[in-house]
CSV table of C-alpha atoms in Angstrom, one decimal:
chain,number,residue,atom,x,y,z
A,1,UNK,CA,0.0,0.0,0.0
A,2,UNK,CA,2.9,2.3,0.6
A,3,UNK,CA,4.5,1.9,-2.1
A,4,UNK,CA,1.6,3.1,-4.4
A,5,UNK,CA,0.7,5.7,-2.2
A,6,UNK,CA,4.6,6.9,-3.4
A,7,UNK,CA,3.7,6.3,-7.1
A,8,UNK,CA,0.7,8.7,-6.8
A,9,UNK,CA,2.2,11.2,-4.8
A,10,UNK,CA,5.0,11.6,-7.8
A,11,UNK,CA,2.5,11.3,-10.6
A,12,UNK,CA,0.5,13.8,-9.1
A,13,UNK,CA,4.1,15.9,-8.4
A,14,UNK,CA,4.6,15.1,-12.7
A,15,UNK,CA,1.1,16.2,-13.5
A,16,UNK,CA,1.7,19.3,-11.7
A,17,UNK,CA,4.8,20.2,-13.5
A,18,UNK,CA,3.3,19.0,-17.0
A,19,UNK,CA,0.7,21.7,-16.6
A,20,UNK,CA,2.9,24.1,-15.7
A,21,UNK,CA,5.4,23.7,-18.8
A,22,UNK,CA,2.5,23.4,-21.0
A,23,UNK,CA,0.7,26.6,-19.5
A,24,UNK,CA,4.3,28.1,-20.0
A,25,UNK,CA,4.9,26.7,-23.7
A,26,UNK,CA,0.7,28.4,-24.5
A,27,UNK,CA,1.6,31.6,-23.0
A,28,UNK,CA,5.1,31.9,-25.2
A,29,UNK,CA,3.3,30.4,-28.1
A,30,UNK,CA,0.7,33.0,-27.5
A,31,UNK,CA,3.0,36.4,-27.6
A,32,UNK,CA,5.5,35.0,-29.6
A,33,UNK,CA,7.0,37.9,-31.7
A,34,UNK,CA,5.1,40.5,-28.8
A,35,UNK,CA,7.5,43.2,-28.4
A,36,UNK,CA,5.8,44.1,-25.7
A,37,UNK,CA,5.4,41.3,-23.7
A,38,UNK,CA,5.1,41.3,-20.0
A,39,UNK,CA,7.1,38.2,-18.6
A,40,UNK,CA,5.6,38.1,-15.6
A,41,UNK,CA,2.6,36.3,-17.8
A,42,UNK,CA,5.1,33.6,-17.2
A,43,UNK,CA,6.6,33.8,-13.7
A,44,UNK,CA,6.3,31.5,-10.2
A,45,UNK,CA,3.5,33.4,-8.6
A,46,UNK,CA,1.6,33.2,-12.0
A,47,UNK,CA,2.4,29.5,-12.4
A,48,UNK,CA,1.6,29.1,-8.8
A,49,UNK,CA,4.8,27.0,-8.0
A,50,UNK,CA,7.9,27.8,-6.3
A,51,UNK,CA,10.9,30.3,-7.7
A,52,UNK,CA,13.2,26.9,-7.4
A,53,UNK,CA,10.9,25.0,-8.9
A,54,UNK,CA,9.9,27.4,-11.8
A,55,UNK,CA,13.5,28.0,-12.6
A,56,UNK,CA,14.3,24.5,-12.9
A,57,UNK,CA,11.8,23.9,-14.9
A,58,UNK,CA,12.6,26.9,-17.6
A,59,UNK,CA,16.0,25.5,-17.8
A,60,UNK,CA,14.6,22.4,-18.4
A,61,UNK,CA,12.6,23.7,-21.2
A,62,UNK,CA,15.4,25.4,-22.4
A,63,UNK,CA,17.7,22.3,-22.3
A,64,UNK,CA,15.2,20.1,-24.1
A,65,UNK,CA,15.0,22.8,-26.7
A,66,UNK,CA,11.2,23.4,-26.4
A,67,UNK,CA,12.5,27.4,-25.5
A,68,UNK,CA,15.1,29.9,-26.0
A,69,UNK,CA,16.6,32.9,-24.9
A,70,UNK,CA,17.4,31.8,-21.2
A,71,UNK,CA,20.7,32.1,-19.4
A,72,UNK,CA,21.8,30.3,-16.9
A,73,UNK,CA,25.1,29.3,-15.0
A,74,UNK,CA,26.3,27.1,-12.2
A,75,UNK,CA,29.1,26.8,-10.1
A,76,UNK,CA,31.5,24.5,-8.4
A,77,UNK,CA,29.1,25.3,-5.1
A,78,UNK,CA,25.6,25.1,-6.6
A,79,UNK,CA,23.9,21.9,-6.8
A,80,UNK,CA,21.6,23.8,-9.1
A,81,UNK,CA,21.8,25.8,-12.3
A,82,UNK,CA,20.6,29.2,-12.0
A,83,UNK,CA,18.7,31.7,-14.5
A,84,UNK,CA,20.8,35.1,-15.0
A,85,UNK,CA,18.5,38.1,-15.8
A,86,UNK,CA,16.7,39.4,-17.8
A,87,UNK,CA,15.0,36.4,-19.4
A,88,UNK,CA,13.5,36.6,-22.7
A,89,UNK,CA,12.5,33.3,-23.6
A,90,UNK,CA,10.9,32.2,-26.9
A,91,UNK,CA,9.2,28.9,-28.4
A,92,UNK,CA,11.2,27.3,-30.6
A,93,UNK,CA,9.5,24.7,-33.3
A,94,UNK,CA,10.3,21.9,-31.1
A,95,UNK,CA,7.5,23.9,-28.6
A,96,UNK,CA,5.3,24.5,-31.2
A,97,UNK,CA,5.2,20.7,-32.0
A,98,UNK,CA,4.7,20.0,-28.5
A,99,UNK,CA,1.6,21.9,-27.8
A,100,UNK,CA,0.4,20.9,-31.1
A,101,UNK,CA,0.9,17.3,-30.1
A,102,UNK,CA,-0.5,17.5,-26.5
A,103,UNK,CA,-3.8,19.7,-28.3
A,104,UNK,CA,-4.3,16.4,-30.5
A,105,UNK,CA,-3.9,14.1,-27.5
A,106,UNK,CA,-6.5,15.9,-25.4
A,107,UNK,CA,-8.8,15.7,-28.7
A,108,UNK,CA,-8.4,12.6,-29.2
A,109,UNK,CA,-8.6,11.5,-25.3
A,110,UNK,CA,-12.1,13.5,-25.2
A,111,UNK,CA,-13.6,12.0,-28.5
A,112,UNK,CA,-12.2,8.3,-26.3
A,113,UNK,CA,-14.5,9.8,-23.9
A,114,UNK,CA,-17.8,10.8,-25.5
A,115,UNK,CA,-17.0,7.3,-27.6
A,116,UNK,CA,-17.7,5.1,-24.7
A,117,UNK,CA,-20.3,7.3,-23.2
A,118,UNK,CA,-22.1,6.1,-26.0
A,119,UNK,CA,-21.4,2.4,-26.1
């Protein structure tokens, strides 16, 4: 019983995450080529995570190549890699992809849905 308690504790933990790099991804996707955009559209308190874990997760994006136009270093002493400011991330194709990807999935998942509803 434990043990799948953890396993739905860190699904629910992935799930959380998920919807935050895809509210991210819709947001950049949204204002990409915005000169004006407001990056706080983006930030912890608007995500409703943690700074730590909001960072991490841009330089994730960033790593994976889903975003560009973050900074970030790390030294000997930091266990972490940190963002340097300003930020001025963008979607790259690879994001684009993504969300178009995820947009079919949840399609699909619904018409799974109303399929069996009617069965």
């Amino acid at each position: 019983m434990g043990d799948i308690l953890i396993v739905l504790i860190f699904l629910g933990e992935m799930m959380k995450d998920y919807k935050i790099i895809y509210k991210i991804l819709k947001t950049l996707d949204k204002y990409a080529g915005c000169e004006n955009f407001e990056y706080e559209l983006i930030s912890a308190q608007k995500m409703k995570t943690t700074f730590e874990k909001w960072e991490q997760l841009l330089i994730l994006l960033q790593k994976e190549g889903y975003i560009d136009g973050i900074i970030y270093t790390q030294t000997l002493s930091e266990k972490f890699p940190h963002i340097a400011e300003p930020i001025r991330p963008n979607i790259t194709l690879k994001g684009i992809e993504f969300l178009e990807n995820n947009s079919v999935m949840n399609r699909i998942k619904e018409d799974l849905k109303l399929v069996g509803e009617f069965i």
